[in-house]
């Protein structure tokens, strides 16, 4: 699957045929960790001192989850339902990871009257040099494909209320707010809002 680059920036000539969206490989996990670390600003200011630790933790967490999922899926005869996908850009024979996303099954709170499983997106991140080129949109469309393949018709994710760019993207793609929640913060006067979104798939 190639990324949708209908809104490609005029300053960067990105050939859509050189962008491939697929499952991450073991040797690419460190690249994914680097993109996530930089996308969520773990390399800014004083936190920059801890960037290597953040990257290592993210990489090991991802590696553990993907391995556990493969083992449990193969032993129980169930299909894999935790996937980390990447957008890989190939140019002059060299492949570069430029975006990533995770999608997997989650279960609602067991204390609810009718707990059920649902498909949830997390860790959507695109390398800074490749943003606003439709990469994120392509990754989200791939999650929709996986969701349909798993037999589900709803897709959920969280986005921070002050993430205007992210909210516009999700709204454009048909996501709607299910509920709003206040996030705990160490700063008493700063209580950021987090939105829980859902998209109904055809």
mmCIF file of N, CA and C in Angstrom, residues 147-202:
data_model
loop_
_atom_site.group_PDB
_atom_site.id
_atom_site.type_symbol
_atom_site.label_atom_id
_atom_site.label_comp_id
_atom_site.label_asym_id
_atom_site.label_seq_id
_atom_site.Cartn_x
_atom_site.Cartn_y
_atom_site.Cartn_z
ATOM 1 N N UNK A 147 -8.342 -3.296 10.766
ATOM 2 C CA UNK A 147 -9.539 -3.380 11.601
ATOM 3 C C UNK A 147 -10.636 -4.169 10.894
ATOM 4 N N UNK A 148 -10.842 -3.879 9.633
ATOM 5 C CA UNK A 148 -11.844 -4.601 8.846
ATOM 6 C C UNK A 148 -11.483 -6.075 8.724
ATOM 7 N N UNK A 149 -10.194 -6.361 8.533
ATOM 8 C CA UNK A 149 -9.743 -7.745 8.409
ATOM 9 C C UNK A 149 -9.979 -8.520 9.699
ATOM 10 N N UNK A 150 -9.925 -7.819 10.835
ATOM 11 C CA UNK A 150 -10.161 -8.455 12.128
ATOM 12 C C UNK A 150 -11.650 -8.600 12.449
ATOM 13 N N UNK A 151 -12.504 -8.106 11.558
ATOM 14 C CA UNK A 151 -13.933 -8.259 11.748
ATOM 15 C C UNK A 151 -14.580 -7.196 12.603
ATOM 16 N N UNK A 152 -13.943 -6.032 12.739
ATOM 17 C CA UNK A 152 -14.494 -4.942 13.543
ATOM 18 C C UNK A 152 -14.894 -3.773 12.645
ATOM 19 N N UNK A 153 -15.809 -2.959 13.140
ATOM 20 C CA UNK A 153 -16.309 -1.823 12.359
ATOM 21 C C UNK A 153 -16.083 -0.488 13.049
ATOM 22 N N UNK A 154 -15.365 -0.489 14.171
ATOM 23 C CA UNK A 154 -15.082 0.748 14.903
ATOM 24 C C UNK A 154 -13.605 0.813 15.240
ATOM 25 N N UNK A 155 -13.077 2.032 15.213
ATOM 26 C CA UNK A 155 -11.658 2.261 15.469
ATOM 27 C C UNK A 155 -11.535 3.432 16.438
ATOM 28 N N UNK A 156 -10.732 3.267 17.502
ATOM 29 C CA UNK A 156 -10.651 4.268 18.559
ATOM 30 C C UNK A 156 -9.217 4.776 18.723
ATOM 31 N N UNK A 157 -9.100 5.996 19.240
ATOM 32 C CA UNK A 157 -7.791 6.557 19.573
ATOM 33 C C UNK A 157 -7.969 7.741 20.521
ATOM 34 N N UNK A 158 -6.872 8.155 21.123
ATOM 35 C CA UNK A 158 -6.840 9.354 21.966
ATOM 36 C C UNK A 158 -6.040 10.448 21.264
ATOM 37 N N UNK A 159 -6.405 11.690 21.521
ATOM 38 C CA UNK A 159 -5.619 12.830 21.060
ATOM 39 C C UNK A 159 -5.734 13.930 22.109
ATOM 40 N N UNK A 160 -4.643 14.632 22.343
ATOM 41 C CA UNK A 160 -4.682 15.729 23.304
ATOM 42 C C UNK A 160 -5.519 16.875 22.745
ATOM 43 N N UNK A 161 -6.264 17.527 23.615
ATOM 44 C CA UNK A 161 -7.153 18.597 23.189
ATOM 45 C C UNK A 161 -6.434 19.765 22.543
ATOM 46 N N UNK A 162 -5.171 20.006 22.929
ATOM 47 C CA UNK A 162 -4.423 21.137 22.367
ATOM 48 C C UNK A 162 -3.617 20.759 21.123
ATOM 49 N N UNK A 163 -3.776 19.532 20.650
ATOM 50 C CA UNK A 163 -3.097 19.087 19.436
ATOM 51 C C UNK A 163 -3.977 19.434 18.231
ATOM 52 N N UNK A 164 -3.945 20.699 17.828
ATOM 53 C CA UNK A 164 -4.832 21.177 16.770
ATOM 54 C C UNK A 164 -4.606 20.453 15.448
ATOM 55 N N UNK A 165 -3.346 20.203 15.100
ATOM 56 C CA UNK A 165 -3.058 19.552 13.820
ATOM 57 C C UNK A 165 -3.603 18.126 13.812
ATOM 58 N N UNK A 166 -3.394 17.419 14.911
ATOM 59 C CA UNK A 166 -3.893 16.055 15.004
ATOM 60 C C UNK A 166 -5.413 16.008 14.962
ATOM 61 N N UNK A 167 -6.059 16.936 15.681
ATOM 62 C CA UNK A 167 -7.522 16.962 15.713
ATOM 63 C C UNK A 167 -8.102 17.239 14.331
ATOM 64 N N UNK A 168 -7.471 18.131 13.586
ATOM 65 C CA UNK A 168 -7.956 18.433 12.232
ATOM 66 C C UNK A 168 -7.834 17.208 11.320
ATOM 67 N N UNK A 169 -6.728 16.491 11.460
ATOM 68 C CA UNK A 169 -6.536 15.301 10.642
ATOM 69 C C UNK A 169 -7.606 14.261 10.943
ATOM 70 N N UNK A 170 -7.827 13.994 12.234
ATOM 71 C CA UNK A 170 -8.803 12.972 12.604
ATOM 72 C C UNK A 170 -10.224 13.384 12.207
ATOM 73 N N UNK A 171 -10.525 14.654 12.362
ATOM 74 C CA UNK A 171 -11.845 15.134 11.963
ATOM 75 C C UNK A 171 -12.041 14.972 10.458
ATOM 76 N N UNK A 172 -10.999 15.267 9.698
ATOM 77 C CA UNK A 172 -11.055 15.132 8.240
ATOM 78 C C UNK A 172 -11.317 13.685 7.835
ATOM 79 N N UNK A 173 -10.771 12.741 8.603
ATOM 80 C CA UNK A 173 -10.896 11.328 8.262
ATOM 81 C C UNK A 173 -12.148 10.686 8.854
ATOM 82 N N UNK A 174 -12.950 11.471 9.563
ATOM 83 C CA UNK A 174 -14.231 10.942 10.035
ATOM 84 C C UNK A 174 -14.286 10.505 11.483
ATOM 85 N N UNK A 175 -13.289 10.858 12.284
ATOM 86 C CA UNK A 175 -13.319 10.515 13.708
ATOM 87 C C UNK A 175 -14.187 11.519 14.470
ATOM 88 N N UNK A 176 -14.934 11.007 15.445
ATOM 89 C CA UNK A 176 -15.811 11.849 16.251
ATOM 90 C C UNK A 176 -15.496 11.657 17.736
ATOM 91 N N UNK A 177 -15.738 12.700 18.517
ATOM 92 C CA UNK A 177 -15.447 12.661 19.953
ATOM 93 C C UNK A 177 -16.464 11.787 20.673
ATOM 94 N N UNK A 178 -15.950 10.824 21.454
ATOM 95 C CA UNK A 178 -16.807 9.983 22.291
ATOM 96 C C UNK A 178 -16.954 10.619 23.667
ATOM 97 N N UNK A 179 -15.822 11.005 24.272
ATOM 98 C CA UNK A 179 -15.869 11.736 25.522
ATOM 99 C C UNK A 179 -14.551 12.462 25.750
ATOM 100 N N UNK A 180 -14.583 13.413 26.672
ATOM 101 C CA UNK A 180 -13.408 14.202 27.043
ATOM 102 C C UNK A 180 -12.999 13.844 28.463
ATOM 103 N N UNK A 181 -11.696 13.886 28.712
ATOM 104 C CA UNK A 181 -11.206 13.594 30.061
ATOM 105 C C UNK A 181 -10.058 14.530 30.399
ATOM 106 N N UNK A 182 -9.945 14.842 31.670
ATOM 107 C CA UNK A 182 -8.866 15.707 32.137
ATOM 108 C C UNK A 182 -7.687 14.853 32.554
ATOM 109 N N UNK A 183 -6.510 15.220 32.093
ATOM 110 C CA UNK A 183 -5.295 14.462 32.371
ATOM 111 C C UNK A 183 -4.604 15.037 33.589
ATOM 112 N N UNK A 184 -4.108 14.167 34.459
ATOM 113 C CA UNK A 184 -3.380 14.596 35.649
ATOM 114 C C UNK A 184 -2.078 15.284 35.234
ATOM 115 N N UNK A 185 -1.717 16.332 35.945
ATOM 116 C CA UNK A 185 -0.493 17.071 35.647
ATOM 117 C C UNK A 185 0.183 17.472 36.943
ATOM 118 N N UNK A 186 1.525 17.525 36.912
ATOM 119 C CA UNK A 186 2.268 17.943 38.103
ATOM 120 C C UNK A 186 2.130 19.448 38.319
ATOM 121 N N UNK A 187 1.660 20.163 37.295
ATOM 122 C CA UNK A 187 1.427 21.603 37.412
ATOM 123 C C UNK A 187 -0.047 21.816 37.763
ATOM 124 N N UNK A 188 -0.365 22.297 38.971
ATOM 125 C CA UNK A 188 -1.753 22.385 39.439
ATOM 126 C C UNK A 188 -2.663 23.185 38.521
ATOM 127 N N UNK A 189 -2.154 24.289 37.944
ATOM 128 C CA UNK A 189 -3.005 25.143 37.125
ATOM 129 C C UNK A 189 -3.058 24.703 35.663
ATOM 130 N N UNK A 190 -2.358 23.625 35.344
ATOM 131 C CA UNK A 190 -2.360 23.143 33.961
ATOM 132 C C UNK A 190 -2.950 21.738 33.940
ATOM 133 N N UNK A 191 -4.228 21.624 33.541
ATOM 134 C CA UNK A 191 -4.907 20.337 33.481
ATOM 135 C C UNK A 191 -5.317 20.073 32.041
ATOM 136 N N UNK A 192 -4.421 19.517 31.243
ATOM 137 C CA UNK A 192 -4.719 19.308 29.816
ATOM 138 C C UNK A 192 -5.901 18.364 29.615
ATOM 139 N N UNK A 193 -6.591 18.567 28.495
ATOM 140 C CA UNK A 193 -7.746 17.749 28.151
ATOM 141 C C UNK A 193 -7.345 16.714 27.112
ATOM 142 N N UNK A 194 -7.841 15.497 27.290
ATOM 143 C CA UNK A 194 -7.586 14.426 26.331
ATOM 144 C C UNK A 194 -8.914 13.950 25.764
ATOM 145 N N UNK A 195 -8.951 13.761 24.438
ATOM 146 C CA UNK A 195 -10.179 13.380 23.763
ATOM 147 C C UNK A 195 -10.110 11.927 23.314
ATOM 148 N N UNK A 196 -11.195 11.212 23.516
ATOM 149 C CA UNK A 196 -11.309 9.834 23.065
ATOM 150 C C UNK A 196 -12.192 9.843 21.821
ATOM 151 N N UNK A 197 -11.606 9.426 20.680
ATOM 152 C CA UNK A 197 -12.282 9.517 19.388
ATOM 153 C C UNK A 197 -12.637 8.148 18.840
ATOM 154 N N UNK A 198 -13.656 8.125 17.993
ATOM 155 C CA UNK A 198 -14.078 6.885 17.356
ATOM 156 C C UNK A 198 -14.428 7.143 15.902
ATOM 157 N N UNK A 199 -14.108 6.176 15.053
ATOM 158 C CA UNK A 199 -14.515 6.242 13.651
ATOM 159 C C UNK A 199 -15.297 4.979 13.309
ATOM 160 N N UNK A 200 -16.462 5.174 12.728
ATOM 161 C CA UNK A 200 -17.274 4.054 12.238
ATOM 162 C C UNK A 200 -16.831 3.729 10.821
ATOM 163 N N UNK A 201 -16.448 2.479 10.598
ATOM 164 C CA UNK A 201 -15.989 2.061 9.274
ATOM 165 C C UNK A 201 -17.148 1.509 8.462
ATOM 166 N N UNK A 202 -17.113 1.730 7.171
ATOM 167 C CA UNK A 202 -18.158 1.203 6.287
ATOM 168 C C UNK A 202 -18.042 -0.303 6.187
#
